[in-house]
Coordinates of C-alpha atoms and ligand atoms in Angstrom, one line a residue:
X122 CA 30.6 -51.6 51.6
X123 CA 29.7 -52.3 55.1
X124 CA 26.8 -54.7 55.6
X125 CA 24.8 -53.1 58.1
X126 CA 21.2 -53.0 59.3
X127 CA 18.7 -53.6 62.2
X128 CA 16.1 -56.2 63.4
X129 CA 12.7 -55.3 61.6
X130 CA 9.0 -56.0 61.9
X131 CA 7.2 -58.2 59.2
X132 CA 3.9 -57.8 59.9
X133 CA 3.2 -55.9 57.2
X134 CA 5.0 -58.7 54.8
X135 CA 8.7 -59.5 53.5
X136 CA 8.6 -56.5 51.0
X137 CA 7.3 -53.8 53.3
X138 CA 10.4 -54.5 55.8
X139 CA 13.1 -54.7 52.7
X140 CA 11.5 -51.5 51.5
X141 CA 12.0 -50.3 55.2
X142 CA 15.3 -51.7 55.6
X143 CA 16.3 -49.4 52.1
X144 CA 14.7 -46.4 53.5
X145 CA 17.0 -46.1 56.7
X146 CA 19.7 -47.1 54.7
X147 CA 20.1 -50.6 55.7
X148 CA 21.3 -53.2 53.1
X149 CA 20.6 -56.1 55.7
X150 CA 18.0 -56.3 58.4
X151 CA 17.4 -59.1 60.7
X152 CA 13.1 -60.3 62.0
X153 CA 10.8 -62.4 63.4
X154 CA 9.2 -65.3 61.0
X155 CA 6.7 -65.7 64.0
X156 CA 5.5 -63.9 67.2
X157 CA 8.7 -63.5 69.4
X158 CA 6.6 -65.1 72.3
X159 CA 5.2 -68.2 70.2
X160 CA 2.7 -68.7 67.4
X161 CA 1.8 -69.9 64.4
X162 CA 3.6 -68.4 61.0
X163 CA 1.5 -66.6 58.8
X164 CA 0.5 -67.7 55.3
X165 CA 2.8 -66.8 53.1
X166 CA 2.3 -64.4 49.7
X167 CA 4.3 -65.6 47.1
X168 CA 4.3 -62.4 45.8
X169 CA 5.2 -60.8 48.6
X170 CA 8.3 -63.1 48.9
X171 CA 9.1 -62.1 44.9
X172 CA 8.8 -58.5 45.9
X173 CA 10.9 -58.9 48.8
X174 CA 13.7 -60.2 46.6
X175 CA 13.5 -58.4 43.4
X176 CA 14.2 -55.3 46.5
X177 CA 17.1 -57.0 48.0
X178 CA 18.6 -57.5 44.9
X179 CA 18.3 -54.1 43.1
X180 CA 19.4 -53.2 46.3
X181 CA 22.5 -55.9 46.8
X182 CA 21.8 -56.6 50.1
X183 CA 24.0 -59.0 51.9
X184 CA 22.4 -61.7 53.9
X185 CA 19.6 -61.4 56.2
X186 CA 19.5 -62.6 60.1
X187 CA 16.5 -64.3 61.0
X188 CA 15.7 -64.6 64.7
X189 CA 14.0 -67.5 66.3
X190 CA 11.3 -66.8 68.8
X191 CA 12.5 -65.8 72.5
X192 CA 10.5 -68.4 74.0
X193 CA 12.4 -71.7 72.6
X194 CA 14.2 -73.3 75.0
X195 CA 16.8 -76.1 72.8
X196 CA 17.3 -77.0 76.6
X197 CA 14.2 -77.0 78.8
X198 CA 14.0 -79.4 81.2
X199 CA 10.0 -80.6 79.8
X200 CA 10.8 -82.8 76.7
X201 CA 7.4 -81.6 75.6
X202 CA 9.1 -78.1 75.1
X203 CA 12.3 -79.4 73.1
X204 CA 10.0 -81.0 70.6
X205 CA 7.4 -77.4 70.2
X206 CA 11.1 -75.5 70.2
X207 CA 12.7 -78.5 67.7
X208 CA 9.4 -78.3 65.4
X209 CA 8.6 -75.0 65.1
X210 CA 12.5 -74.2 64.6
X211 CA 12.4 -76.5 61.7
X212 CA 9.2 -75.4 60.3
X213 CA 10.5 -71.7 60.4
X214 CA 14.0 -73.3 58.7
X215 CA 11.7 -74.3 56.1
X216 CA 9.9 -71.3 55.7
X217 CA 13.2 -69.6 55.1
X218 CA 14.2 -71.2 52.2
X219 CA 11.7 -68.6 50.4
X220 CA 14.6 -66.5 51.1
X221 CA 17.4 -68.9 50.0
X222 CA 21.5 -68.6 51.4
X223 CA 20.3 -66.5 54.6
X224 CA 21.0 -66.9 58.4
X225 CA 19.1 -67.9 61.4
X226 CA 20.2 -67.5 64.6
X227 CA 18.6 -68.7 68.2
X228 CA 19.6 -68.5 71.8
X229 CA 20.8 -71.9 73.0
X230 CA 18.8 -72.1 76.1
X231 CA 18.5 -71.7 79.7
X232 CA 19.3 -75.2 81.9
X233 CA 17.3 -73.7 84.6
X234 CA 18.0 -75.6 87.6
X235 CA 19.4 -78.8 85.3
X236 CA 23.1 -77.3 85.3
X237 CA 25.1 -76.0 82.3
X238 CA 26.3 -79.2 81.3
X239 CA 23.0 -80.9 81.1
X240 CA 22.0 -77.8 79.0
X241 CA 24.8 -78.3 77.0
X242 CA 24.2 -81.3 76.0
X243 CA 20.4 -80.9 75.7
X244 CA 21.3 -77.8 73.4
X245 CA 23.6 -80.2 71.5
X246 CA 21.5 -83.1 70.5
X247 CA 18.1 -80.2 69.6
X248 CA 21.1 -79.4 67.1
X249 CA 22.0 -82.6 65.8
X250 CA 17.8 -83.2 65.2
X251 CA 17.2 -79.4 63.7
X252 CA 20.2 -79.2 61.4
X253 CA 19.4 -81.8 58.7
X254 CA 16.5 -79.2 57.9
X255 CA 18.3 -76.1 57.4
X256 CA 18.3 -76.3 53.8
X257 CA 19.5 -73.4 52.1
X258 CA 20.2 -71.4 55.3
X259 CA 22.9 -71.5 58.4
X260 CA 22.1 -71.8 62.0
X261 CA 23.9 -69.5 64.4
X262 CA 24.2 -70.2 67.9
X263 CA 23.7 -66.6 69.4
X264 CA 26.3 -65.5 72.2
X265 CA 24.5 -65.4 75.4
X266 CA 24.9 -62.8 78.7
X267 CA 24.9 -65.1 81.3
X268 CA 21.4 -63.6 82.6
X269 CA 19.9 -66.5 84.9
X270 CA 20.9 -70.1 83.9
X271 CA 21.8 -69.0 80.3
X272 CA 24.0 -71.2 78.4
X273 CA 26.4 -70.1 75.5
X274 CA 27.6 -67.3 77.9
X275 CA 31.2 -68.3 77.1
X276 CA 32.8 -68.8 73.5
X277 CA 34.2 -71.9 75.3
X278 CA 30.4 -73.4 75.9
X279 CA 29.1 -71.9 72.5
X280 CA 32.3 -74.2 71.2
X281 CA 31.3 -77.1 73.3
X282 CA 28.1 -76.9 71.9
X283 CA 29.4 -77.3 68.1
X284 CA 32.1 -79.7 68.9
X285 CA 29.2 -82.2 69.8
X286 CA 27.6 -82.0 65.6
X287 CA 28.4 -84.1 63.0
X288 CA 28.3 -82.1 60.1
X289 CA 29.3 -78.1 60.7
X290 CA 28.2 -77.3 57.1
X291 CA 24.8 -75.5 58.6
X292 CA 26.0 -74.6 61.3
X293 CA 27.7 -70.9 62.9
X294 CA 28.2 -68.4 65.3
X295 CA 26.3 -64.9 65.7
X296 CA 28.0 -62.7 68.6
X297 CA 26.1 -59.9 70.4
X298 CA 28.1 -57.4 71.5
X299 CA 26.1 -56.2 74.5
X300 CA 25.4 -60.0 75.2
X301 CA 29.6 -61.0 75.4
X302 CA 30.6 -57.5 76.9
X303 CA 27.7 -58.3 79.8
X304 CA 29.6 -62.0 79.4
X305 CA 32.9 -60.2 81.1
X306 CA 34.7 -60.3 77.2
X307 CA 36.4 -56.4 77.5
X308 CA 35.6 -55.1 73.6
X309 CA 36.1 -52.1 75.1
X310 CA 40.1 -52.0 76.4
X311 CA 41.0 -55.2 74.6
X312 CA 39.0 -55.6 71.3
X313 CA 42.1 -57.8 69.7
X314 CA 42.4 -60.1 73.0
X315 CA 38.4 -61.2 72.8
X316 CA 38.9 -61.6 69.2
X317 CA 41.7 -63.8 69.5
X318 CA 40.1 -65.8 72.3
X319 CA 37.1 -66.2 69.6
X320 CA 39.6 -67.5 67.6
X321 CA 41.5 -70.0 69.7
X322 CA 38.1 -71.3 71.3
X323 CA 35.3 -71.6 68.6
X324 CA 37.0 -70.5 65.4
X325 CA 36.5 -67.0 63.5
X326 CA 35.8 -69.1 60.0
X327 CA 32.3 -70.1 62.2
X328 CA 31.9 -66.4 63.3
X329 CA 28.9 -65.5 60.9
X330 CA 26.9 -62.2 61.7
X331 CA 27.5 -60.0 64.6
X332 CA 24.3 -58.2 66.8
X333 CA 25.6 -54.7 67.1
X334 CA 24.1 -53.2 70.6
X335 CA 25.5 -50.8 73.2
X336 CA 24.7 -52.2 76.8
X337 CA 23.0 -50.4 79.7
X338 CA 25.2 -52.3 82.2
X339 CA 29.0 -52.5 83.3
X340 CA 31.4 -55.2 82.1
X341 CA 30.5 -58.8 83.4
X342 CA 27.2 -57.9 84.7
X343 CA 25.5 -60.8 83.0
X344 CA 22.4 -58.7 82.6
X345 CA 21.5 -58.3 79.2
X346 CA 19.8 -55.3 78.6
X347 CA 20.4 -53.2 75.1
X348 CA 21.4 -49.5 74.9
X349 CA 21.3 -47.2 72.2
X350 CA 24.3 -47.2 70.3
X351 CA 26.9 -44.2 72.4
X352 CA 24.0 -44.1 75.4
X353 CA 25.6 -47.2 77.2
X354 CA 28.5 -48.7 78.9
X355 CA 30.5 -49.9 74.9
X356 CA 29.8 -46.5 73.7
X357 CA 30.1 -45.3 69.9
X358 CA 33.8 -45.7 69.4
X359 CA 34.5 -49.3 70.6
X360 CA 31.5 -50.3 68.8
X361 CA 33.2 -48.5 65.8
X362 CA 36.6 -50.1 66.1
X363 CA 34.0 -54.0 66.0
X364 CA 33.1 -52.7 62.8
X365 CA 35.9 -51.7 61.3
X366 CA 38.3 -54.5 62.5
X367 CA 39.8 -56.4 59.6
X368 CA 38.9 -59.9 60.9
X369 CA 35.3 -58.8 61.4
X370 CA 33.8 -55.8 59.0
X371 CA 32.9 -58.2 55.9
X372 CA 30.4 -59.3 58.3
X373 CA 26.4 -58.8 58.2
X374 CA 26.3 -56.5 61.4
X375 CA 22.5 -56.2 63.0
X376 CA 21.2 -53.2 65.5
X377 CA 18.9 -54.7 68.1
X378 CA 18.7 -51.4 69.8
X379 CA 15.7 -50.0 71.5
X380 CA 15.0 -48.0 68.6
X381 CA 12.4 -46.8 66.2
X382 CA 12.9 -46.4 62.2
X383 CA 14.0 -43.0 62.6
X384 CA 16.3 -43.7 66.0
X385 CA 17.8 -47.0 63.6
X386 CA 18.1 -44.5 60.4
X387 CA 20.7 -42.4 62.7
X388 CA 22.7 -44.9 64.5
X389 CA 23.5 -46.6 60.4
X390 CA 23.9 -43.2 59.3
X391 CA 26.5 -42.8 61.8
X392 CA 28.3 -45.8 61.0
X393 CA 28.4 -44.9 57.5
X394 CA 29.9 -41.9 58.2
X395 CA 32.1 -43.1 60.3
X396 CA 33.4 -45.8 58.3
X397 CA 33.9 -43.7 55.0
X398 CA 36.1 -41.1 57.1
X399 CA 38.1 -43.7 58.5
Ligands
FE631 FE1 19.1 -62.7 70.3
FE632 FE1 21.3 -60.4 70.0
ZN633 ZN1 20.1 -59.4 74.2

């Protein structure tokens, strides 16, 4: 059964989006434990969280993506904003251990004007200090675009990153397809050569979840904007042949399309369908 599903809205609690997430035919959905742009986290309803799980169990979902707040930077230049991003990261890393053996992925940062391998290694040691908290859930570094002075926009740098922790026990990968294909990595023409440059670089056995989005922009254009799934440059049957591919389709695989319920409802629908024809 293909683990598919999109990124959902909490604000009206844990169970509302599960119950969501089952009525668009998801069975894994991906959210915000705070405000995208900063934030405290809300107080949490136990019951809400029981709900939540007695629904994704019925309902055997497989594991959910948590996203960490756009406006972290693991490698600002301000040391004041590595600590908020550190903190808050580990306080939502805590929070998610109401939801025990699930993901959480962030995007490792923009250097600004510090250079990539100041970011790097400013990325690397934010790591070292937010992994020890993870507790029952993994980390996954997030592939980036390249959009401004984004690191992580090659599997090379996203492996650099990793190479630098200790212990890779909490630790993974989450690749975005718009993000990589805007990277220059050709899913389109050569779905089996990017793979196998995963592979060789990071390591598909750290490959963890996989952001399925269509892009509004041509190959290598290190933009980073998300299409609706067949409305942009990947189109409908590359993105098919990511989620059918035999290295890849046990994987958790997320929409962040610029959709709706209803506009998320049809683009799983036609990946089920797809996928039971094939
Ligand atoms: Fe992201
Ligand atoms: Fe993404
Ligand atoms: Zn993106």
């Amino acid at each position: 059964m293909l683990t598919l599903g999109c990124h959902l809205s909490i604000s009206k609690g844990y169970a509302a989006a599960a119950q969501d997430a089952v009525d668009i035919g998801a069975n894994t959905f991906a959210f915000f434990l705070r405000n995208p742009r900063g934030g405290a986290l809300k107080a949490l309803s136990d019951k809400d969280i029981e709900t939540c799980r007695a629904i994704l169990s019925a309902h055997h979902f497989g594991p959910l993506v948590a996203h960490a707040p756009y406006v972290f930077n693991p490698c600002a230049a301000k040391p004041d904003l590595r600590v908020y991003a550190r903190d808050a990261m580990i306080e939502d890393l805590e929070r998610l251990n109401s939801l025990p053996g699930n993901y959480y992925n962030f995007h490792p940062g923009s250097h600004v004007s510090q250079g990539a391998d100041k970011g790097i290694s400013l990325t690397a040691e934010f790591l070292g200090e937010v992994l020890p908290h993870a507790g029952s859930s993994r980390v996954l570094i997030e592939t980036m675009a390249g959009k401004g002075s984004e690191i992580g926009r090659t599997f090379a740098e996203v492996a650099e990153i990793m190479s630098r922790q200790s212990d890779l026990s909490h630790l993974g990968v989450c690749l975005d397809t718009c993000h990589i294909w805007d990277g220059g990595y050709d899913i389109v023409q050569d779905l089996d050569g990017v793979i196998d440059t995963f592979d060789r670089e990071i390591g598909l056995q750290h490959l963890y979840a996989i952001h399925l989005n269509d892009s509004l922009n041509a190959l290598a254009a290190h933009k980073d904007r998300h299409a609706k799934i067949d409305e942009g440059h990947i189109g409908f049957e590359a993105l098919l042949r990511v989620v059918t591919h035999p290295k890849l389709s046990h994987l958790p695989f997320i929409l962040e399309t610029p959709n709706e319920l209803p506009g998320y409802a049809k683009e799983i629908a036609m990946f089920r369908k797809a996928v039971t024809a094939t």
